[in-house]
PDB file of C-alpha atoms in Angstrom:
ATOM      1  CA  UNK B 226      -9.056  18.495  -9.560  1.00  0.00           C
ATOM      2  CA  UNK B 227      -8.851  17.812 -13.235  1.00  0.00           C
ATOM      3  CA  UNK B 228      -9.472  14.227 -15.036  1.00  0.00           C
ATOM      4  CA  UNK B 229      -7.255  14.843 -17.932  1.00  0.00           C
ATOM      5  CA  UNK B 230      -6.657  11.401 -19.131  1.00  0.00           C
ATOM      6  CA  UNK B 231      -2.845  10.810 -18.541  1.00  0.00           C
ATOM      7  CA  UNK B 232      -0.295   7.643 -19.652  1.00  0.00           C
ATOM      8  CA  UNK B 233       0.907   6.654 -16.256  1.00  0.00           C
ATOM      9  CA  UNK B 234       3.540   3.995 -15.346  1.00  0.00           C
ATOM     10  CA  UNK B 235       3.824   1.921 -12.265  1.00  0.00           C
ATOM     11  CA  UNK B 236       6.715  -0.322 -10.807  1.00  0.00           C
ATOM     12  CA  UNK B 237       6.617  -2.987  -8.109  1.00  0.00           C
ATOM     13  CA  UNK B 238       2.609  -3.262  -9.770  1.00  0.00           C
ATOM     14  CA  UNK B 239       2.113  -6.390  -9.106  1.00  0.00           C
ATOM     15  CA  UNK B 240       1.136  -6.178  -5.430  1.00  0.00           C
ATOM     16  CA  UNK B 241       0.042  -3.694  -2.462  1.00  0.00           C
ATOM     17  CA  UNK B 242       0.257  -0.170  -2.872  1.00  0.00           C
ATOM     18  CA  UNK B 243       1.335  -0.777  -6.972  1.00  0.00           C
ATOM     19  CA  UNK B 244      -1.472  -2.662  -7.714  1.00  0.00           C
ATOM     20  CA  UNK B 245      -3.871  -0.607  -5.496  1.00  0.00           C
ATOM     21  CA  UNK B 246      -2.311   2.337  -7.948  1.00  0.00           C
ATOM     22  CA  UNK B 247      -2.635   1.119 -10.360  1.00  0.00           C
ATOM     23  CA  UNK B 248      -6.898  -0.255 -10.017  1.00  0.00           C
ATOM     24  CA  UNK B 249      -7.301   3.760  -8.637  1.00  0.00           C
ATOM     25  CA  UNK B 250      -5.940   5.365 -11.476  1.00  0.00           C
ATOM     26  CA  UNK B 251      -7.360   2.957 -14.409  1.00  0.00           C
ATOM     27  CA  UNK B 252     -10.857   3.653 -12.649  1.00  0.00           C
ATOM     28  CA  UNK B 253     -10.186   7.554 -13.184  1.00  0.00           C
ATOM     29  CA  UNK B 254      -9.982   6.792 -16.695  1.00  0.00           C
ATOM     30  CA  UNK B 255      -5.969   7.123 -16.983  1.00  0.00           C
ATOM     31  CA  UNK B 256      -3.595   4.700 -19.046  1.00  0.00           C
ATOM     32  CA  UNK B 257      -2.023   2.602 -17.169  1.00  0.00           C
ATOM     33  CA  UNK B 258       1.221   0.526 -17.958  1.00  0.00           C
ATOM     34  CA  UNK B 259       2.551  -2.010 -15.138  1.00  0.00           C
ATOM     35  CA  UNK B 260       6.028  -3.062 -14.053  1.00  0.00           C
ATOM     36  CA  UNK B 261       6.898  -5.640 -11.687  1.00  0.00           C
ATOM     37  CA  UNK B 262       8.747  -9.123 -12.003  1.00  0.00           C
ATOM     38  CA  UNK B 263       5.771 -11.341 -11.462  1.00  0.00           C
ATOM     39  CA  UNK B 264       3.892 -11.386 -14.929  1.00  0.00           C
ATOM     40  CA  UNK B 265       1.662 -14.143 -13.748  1.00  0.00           C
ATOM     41  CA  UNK B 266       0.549 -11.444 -11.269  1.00  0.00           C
ATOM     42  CA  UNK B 267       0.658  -8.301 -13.617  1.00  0.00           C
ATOM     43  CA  UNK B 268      -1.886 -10.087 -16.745  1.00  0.00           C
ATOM     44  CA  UNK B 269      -4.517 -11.230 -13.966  1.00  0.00           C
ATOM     45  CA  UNK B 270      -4.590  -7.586 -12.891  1.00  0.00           C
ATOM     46  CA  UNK B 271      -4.393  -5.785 -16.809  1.00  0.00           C
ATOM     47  CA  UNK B 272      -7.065  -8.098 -17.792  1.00  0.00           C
ATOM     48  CA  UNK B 273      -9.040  -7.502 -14.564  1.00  0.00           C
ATOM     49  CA  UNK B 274      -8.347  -3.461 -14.959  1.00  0.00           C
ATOM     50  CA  UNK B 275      -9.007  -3.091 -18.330  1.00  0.00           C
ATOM     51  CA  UNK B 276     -12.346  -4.080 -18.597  1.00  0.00           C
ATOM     52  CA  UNK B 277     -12.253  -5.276 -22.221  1.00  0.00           C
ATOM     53  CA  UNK B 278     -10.440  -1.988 -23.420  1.00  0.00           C
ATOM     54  CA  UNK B 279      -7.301  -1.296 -24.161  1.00  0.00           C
ATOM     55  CA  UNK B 280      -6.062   1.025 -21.559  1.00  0.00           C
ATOM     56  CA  UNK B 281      -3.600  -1.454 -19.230  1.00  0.00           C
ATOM     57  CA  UNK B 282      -0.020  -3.033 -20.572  1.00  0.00           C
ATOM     58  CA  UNK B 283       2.439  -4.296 -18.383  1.00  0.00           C
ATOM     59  CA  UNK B 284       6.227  -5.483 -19.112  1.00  0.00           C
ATOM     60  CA  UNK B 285       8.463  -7.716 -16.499  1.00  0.00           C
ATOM     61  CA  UNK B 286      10.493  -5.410 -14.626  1.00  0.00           C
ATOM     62  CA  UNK B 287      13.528  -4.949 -12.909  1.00  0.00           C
ATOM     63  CA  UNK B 288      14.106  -2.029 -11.581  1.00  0.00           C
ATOM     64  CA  UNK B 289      17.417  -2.991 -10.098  1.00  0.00           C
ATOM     65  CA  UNK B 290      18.520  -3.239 -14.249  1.00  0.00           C
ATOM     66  CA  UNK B 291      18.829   0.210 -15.857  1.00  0.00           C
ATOM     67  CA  UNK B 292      18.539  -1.046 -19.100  1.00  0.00           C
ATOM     68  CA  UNK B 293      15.228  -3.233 -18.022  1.00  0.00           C
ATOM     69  CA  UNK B 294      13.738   0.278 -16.995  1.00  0.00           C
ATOM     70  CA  UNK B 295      14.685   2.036 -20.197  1.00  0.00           C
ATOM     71  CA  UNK B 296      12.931  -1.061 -22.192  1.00  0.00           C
ATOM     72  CA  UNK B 297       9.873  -0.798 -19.778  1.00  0.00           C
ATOM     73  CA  UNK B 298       9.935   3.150 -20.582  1.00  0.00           C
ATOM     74  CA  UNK B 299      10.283   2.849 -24.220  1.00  0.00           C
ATOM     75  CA  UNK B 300       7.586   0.253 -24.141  1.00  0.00           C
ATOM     76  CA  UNK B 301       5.055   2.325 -22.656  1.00  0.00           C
ATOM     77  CA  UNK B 302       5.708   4.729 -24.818  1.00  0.00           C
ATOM     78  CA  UNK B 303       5.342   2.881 -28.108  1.00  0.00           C
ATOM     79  CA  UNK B 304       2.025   1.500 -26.659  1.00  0.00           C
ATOM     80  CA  UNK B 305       0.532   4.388 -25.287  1.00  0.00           C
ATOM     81  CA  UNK B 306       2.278   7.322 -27.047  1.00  0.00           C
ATOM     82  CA  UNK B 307       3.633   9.428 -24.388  1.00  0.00           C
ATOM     83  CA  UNK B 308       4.768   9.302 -20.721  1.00  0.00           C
ATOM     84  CA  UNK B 309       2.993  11.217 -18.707  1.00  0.00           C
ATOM     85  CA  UNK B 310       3.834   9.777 -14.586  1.00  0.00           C
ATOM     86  CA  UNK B 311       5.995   7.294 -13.444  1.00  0.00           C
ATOM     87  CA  UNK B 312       5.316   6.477 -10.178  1.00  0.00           C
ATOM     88  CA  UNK B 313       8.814   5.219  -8.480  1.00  0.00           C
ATOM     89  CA  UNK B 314       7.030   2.745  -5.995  1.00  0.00           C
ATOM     90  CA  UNK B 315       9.002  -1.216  -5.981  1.00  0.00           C
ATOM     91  CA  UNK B 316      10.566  -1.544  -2.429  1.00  0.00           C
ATOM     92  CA  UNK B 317      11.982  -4.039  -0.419  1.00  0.00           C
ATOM     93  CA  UNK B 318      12.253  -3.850   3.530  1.00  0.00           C
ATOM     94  CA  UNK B 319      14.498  -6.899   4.951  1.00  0.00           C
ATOM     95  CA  UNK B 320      14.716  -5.238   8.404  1.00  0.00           C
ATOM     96  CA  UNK B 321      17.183  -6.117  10.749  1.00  0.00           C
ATOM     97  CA  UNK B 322      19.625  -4.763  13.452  1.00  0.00           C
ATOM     98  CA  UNK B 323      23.552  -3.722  12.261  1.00  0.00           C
ATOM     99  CA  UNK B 324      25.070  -5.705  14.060  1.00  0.00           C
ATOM    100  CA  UNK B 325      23.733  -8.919  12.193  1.00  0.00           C
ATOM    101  CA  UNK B 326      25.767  -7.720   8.877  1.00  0.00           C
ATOM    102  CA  UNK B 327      23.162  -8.643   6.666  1.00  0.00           C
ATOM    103  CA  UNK B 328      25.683  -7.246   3.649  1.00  0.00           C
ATOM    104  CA  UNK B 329      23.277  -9.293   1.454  1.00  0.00           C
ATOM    105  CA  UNK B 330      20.248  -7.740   2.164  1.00  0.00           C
ATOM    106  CA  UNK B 331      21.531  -4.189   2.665  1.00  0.00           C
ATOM    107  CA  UNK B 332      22.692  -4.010  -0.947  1.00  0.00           C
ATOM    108  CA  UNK B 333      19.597  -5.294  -1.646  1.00  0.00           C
ATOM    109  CA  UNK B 334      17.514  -2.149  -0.250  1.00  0.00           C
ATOM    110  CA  UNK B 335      19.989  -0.171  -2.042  1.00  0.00           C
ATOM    111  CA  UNK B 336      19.531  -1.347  -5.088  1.00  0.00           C
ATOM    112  CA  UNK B 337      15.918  -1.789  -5.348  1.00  0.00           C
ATOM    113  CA  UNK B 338      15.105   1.142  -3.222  1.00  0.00           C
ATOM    114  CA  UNK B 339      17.980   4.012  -4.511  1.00  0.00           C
ATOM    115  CA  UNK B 340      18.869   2.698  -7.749  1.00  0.00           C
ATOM    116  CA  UNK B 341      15.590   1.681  -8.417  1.00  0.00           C
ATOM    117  CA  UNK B 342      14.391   5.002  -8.174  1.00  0.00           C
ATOM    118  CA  UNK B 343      17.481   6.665  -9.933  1.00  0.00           C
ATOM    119  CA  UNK B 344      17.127   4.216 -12.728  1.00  0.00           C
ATOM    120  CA  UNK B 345      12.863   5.688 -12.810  1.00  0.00           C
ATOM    121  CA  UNK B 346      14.126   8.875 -12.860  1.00  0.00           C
ATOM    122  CA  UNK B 347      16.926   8.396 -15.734  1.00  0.00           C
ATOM    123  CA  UNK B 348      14.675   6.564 -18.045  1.00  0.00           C
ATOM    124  CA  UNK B 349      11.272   9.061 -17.805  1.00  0.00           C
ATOM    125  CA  UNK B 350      13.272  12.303 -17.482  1.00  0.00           C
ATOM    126  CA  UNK B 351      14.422  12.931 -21.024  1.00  0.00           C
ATOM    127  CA  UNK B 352      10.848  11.695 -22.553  1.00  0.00           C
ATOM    128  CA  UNK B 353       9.501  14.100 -20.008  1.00  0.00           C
ATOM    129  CA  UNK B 354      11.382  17.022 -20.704  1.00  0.00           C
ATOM    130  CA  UNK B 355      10.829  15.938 -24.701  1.00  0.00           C
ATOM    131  CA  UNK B 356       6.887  16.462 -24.019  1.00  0.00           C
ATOM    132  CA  UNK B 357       7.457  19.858 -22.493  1.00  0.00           C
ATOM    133  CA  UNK B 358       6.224  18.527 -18.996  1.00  0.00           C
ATOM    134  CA  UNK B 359       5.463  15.012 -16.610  1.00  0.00           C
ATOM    135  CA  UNK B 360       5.031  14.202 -13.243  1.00  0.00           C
ATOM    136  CA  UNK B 361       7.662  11.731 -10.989  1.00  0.00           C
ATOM    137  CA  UNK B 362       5.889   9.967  -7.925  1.00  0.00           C
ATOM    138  CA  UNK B 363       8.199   8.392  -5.716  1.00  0.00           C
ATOM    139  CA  UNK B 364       7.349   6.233  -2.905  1.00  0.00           C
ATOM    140  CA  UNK B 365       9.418   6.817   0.273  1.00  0.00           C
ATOM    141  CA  UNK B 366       8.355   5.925   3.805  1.00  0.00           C
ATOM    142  CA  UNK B 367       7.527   7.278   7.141  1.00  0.00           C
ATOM    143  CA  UNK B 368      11.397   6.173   7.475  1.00  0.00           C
ATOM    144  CA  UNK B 369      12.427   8.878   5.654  1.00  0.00           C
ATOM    145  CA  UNK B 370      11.815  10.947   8.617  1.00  0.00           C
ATOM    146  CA  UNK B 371      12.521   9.131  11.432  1.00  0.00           C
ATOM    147  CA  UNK B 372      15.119   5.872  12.419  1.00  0.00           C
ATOM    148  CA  UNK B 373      14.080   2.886  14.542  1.00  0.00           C
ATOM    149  CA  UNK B 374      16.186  -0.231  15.801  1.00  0.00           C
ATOM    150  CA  UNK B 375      16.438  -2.718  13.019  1.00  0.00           C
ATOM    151  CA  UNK B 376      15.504  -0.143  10.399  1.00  0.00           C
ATOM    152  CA  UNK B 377      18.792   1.722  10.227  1.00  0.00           C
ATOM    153  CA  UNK B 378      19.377   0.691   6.340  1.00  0.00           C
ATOM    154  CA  UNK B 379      15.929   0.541   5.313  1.00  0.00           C
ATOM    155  CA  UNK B 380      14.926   4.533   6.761  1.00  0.00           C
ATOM    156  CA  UNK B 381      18.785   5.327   4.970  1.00  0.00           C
ATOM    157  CA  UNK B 382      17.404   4.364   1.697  1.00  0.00           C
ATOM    158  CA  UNK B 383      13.898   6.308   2.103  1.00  0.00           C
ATOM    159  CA  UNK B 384      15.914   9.524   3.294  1.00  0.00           C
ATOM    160  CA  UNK B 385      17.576   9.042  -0.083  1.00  0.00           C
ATOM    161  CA  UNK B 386      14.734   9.135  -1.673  1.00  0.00           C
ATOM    162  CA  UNK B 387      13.293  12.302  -0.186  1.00  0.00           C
ATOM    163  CA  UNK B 388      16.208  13.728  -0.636  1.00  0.00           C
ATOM    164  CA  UNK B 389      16.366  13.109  -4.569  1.00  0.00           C
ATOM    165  CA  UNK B 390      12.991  13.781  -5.043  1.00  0.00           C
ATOM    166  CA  UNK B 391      14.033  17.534  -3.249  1.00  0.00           C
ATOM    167  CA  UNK B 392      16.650  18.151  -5.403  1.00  0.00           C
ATOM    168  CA  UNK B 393      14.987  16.858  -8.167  1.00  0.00           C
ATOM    169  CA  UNK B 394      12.138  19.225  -7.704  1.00  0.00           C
ATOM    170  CA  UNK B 395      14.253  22.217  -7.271  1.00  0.00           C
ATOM    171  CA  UNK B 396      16.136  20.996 -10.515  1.00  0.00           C
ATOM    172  CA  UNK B 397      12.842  20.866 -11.993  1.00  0.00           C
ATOM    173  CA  UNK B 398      10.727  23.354 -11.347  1.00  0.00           C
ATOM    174  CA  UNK B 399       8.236  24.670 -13.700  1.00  0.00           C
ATOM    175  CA  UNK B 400       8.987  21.706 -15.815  1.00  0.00           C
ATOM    176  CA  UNK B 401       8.524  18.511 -14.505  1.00  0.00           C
ATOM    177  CA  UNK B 402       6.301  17.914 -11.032  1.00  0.00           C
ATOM    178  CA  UNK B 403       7.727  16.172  -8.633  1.00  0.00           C
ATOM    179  CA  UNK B 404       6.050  14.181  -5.483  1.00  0.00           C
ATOM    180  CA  UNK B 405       7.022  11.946  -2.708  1.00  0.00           C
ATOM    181  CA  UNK B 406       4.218   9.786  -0.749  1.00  0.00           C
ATOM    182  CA  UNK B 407       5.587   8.700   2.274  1.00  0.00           C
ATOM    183  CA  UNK B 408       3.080   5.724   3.876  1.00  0.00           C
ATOM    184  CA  UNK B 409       2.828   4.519   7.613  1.00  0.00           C
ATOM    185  CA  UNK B 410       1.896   1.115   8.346  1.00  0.00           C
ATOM    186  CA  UNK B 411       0.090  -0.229   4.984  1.00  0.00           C
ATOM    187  CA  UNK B 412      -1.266  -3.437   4.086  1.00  0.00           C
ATOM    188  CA  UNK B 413       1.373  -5.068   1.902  1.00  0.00           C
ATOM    189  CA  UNK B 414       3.654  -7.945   1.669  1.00  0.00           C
ATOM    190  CA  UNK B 415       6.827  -5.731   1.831  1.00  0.00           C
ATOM    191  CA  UNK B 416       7.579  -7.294   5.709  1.00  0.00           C
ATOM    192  CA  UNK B 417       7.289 -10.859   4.009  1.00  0.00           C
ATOM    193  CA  UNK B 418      11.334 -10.056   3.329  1.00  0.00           C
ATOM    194  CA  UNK B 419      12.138 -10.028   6.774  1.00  0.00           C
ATOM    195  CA  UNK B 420      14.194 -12.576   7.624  1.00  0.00           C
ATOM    196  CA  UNK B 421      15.526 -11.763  11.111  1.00  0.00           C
ATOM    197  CA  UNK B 422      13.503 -13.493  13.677  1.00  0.00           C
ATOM    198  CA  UNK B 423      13.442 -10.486  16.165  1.00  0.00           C
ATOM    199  CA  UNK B 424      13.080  -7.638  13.382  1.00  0.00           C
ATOM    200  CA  UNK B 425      10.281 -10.098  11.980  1.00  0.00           C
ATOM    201  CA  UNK B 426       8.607  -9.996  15.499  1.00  0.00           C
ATOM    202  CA  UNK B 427       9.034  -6.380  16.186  1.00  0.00           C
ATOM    203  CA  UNK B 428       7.293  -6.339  13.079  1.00  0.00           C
ATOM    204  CA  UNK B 429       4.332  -8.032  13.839  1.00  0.00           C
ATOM    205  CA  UNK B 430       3.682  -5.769  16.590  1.00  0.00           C
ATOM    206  CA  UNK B 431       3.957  -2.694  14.551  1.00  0.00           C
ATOM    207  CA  UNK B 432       1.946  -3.669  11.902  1.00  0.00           C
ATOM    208  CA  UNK B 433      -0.953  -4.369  14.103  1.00  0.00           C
ATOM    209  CA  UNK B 434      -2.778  -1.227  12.911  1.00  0.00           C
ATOM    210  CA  UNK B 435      -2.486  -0.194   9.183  1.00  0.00           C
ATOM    211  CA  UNK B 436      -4.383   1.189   6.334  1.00  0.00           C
ATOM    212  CA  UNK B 437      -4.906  -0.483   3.215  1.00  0.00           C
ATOM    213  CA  UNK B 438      -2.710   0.177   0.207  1.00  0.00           C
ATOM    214  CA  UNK B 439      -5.870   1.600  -1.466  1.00  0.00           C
ATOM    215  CA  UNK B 440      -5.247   4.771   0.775  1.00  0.00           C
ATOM    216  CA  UNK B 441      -2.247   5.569  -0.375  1.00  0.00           C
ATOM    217  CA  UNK B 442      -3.589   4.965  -3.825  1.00  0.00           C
ATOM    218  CA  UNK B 443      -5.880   8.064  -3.036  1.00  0.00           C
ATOM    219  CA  UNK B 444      -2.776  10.001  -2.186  1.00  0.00           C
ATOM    220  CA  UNK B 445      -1.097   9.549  -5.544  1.00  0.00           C
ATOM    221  CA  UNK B 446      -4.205   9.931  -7.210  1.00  0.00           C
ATOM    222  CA  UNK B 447      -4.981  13.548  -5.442  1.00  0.00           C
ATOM    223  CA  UNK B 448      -1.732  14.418  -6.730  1.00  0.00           C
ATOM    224  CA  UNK B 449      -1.880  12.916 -10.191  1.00  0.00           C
ATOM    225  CA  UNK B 450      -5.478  14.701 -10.602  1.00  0.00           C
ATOM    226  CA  UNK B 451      -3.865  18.629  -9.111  1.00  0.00           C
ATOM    227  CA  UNK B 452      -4.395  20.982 -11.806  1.00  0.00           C
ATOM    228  CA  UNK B 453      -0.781  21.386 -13.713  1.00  0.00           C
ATOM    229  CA  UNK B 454       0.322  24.523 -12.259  1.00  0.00           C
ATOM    230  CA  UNK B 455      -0.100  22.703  -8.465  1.00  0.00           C
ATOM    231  CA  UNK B 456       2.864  20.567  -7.686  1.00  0.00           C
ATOM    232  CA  UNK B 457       2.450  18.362  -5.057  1.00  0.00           C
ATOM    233  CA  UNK B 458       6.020  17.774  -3.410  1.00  0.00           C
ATOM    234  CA  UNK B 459       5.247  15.911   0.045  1.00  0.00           C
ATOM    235  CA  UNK B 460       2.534  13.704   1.426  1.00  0.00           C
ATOM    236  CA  UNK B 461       2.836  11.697   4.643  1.00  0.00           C
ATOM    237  CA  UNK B 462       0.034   9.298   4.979  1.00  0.00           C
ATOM    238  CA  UNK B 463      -0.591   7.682   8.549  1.00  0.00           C
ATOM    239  CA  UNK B 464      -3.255   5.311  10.011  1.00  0.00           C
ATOM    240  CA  UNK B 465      -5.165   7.924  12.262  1.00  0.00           C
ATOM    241  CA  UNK B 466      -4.897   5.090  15.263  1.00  0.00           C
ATOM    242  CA  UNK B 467      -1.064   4.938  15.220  1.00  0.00           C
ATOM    243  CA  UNK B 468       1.230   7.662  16.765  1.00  0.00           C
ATOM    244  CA  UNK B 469       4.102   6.477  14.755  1.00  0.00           C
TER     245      UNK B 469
END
């Protein structure tokens, strides 16, 4: 594993597996530069991170604005000088069955969780391929591999990512790395959108073992720290007690 020191941006940073990111990786001695759209949130966690230095910056983000994620891009760059990862991870989960028609919330999950990720993608790719080289993290889900009642929109969007983070690599290859971390049940407050009562309770019962955002921290950080000519593409992370 190498400790290069690397410029590394993070959306949704402000809580759960973000901010757990985003503590991992500025303790391995990386730049970090955080995205999310609660800066109250965001400066308590630079100033926490950064120890005195000046190693963290953060920018109010929304990812679900492609021009807000070329600012937050351009910003990091100015700041830090270069773009090294961009780890793809703000997601929203307002689970609930079909047949509710939640329009509302199922543009929503597309939005934050597709065209969140496309928007990532668009505004790090050409200062990527500029450099001669980066590395794209995207966070799917253990949805992106299986569908469950209530879910059907939420797993759609995570297949969607796997899938463009595939064709991304292939598109890629030899150029810019490209990895998607796919969590289990994870301390977070992503079921906090839930607003059906029986997805909300289903929920409950799910989420009644998980592992804390800090270990899928250690997944992006094993394959932020592979040596360059290792690329990383797929990393499904699990609590050890669950089956699902």
């Amino acid at each position: 594993m190498t400790r290069t020191e690397k410029v590394v941006l993070i959306t949704g940073a402000s809580s759960g597996i973000g901010e757990a990111t985003a503590r991992r990786l500025a303790a391995d001695g990386h730049r970090v530069f955080l995205g999310a759209r609660r800066t109250d949130r965001l400066a308590a966690l630079a100033a926490e991170v950064a120890d005195g230095g000046d190693r963290v910056g953060f920018q109010r983000l929304d990812v679900t604005d492609a021009a807000d994620v070329r600012k937050f891009v351009t910003a990091a760059r100015e700041r830090f000088g270069r773009v090294d990862v961009m780890v793809n991870n703000a997601g929203v989960m307002p689970l609930s069955p079909l047949a509710e028609l939640k329009v509302h919330e199922w543009d929503r999950m597309i939005d934050v969780n597709v065209r969140g990720v496309l928007y990532g993608i668009a505004a790090v790719l050409p200062v990527m391929r500029e450099q001669g080289g980066g590395h794209i993290v995207n966070i799917a889900s253990v949805g992106a591999y299986e569908v469950v009642p209530t879910a059907a929109v939420y797993c759609a969007t995570k297949y969607a990512v796997r899938a463009l983070s595939e064709g991304l690599r292939q598109e890629s290859a030899g150029d810019v790395r490209v990895t998607v971390v796919s969590p289990g049940v994870t301390e977070s407050e992503l079921a906090d959108s839930i607003s059906d009562p029986r997805a909300r309770e289903d929920m409950k019962s799910y989420r009644s073992v998980a592992i804390p955002a800090s270990a899928i921290a250690d997944a992006i950080a094993f394959a932020v720290h592979s040596p360059a000519e290792v690329d990383v593409n797929e990393l499904v992370v699990r609590p050890a007690a669950s089956a699902q």
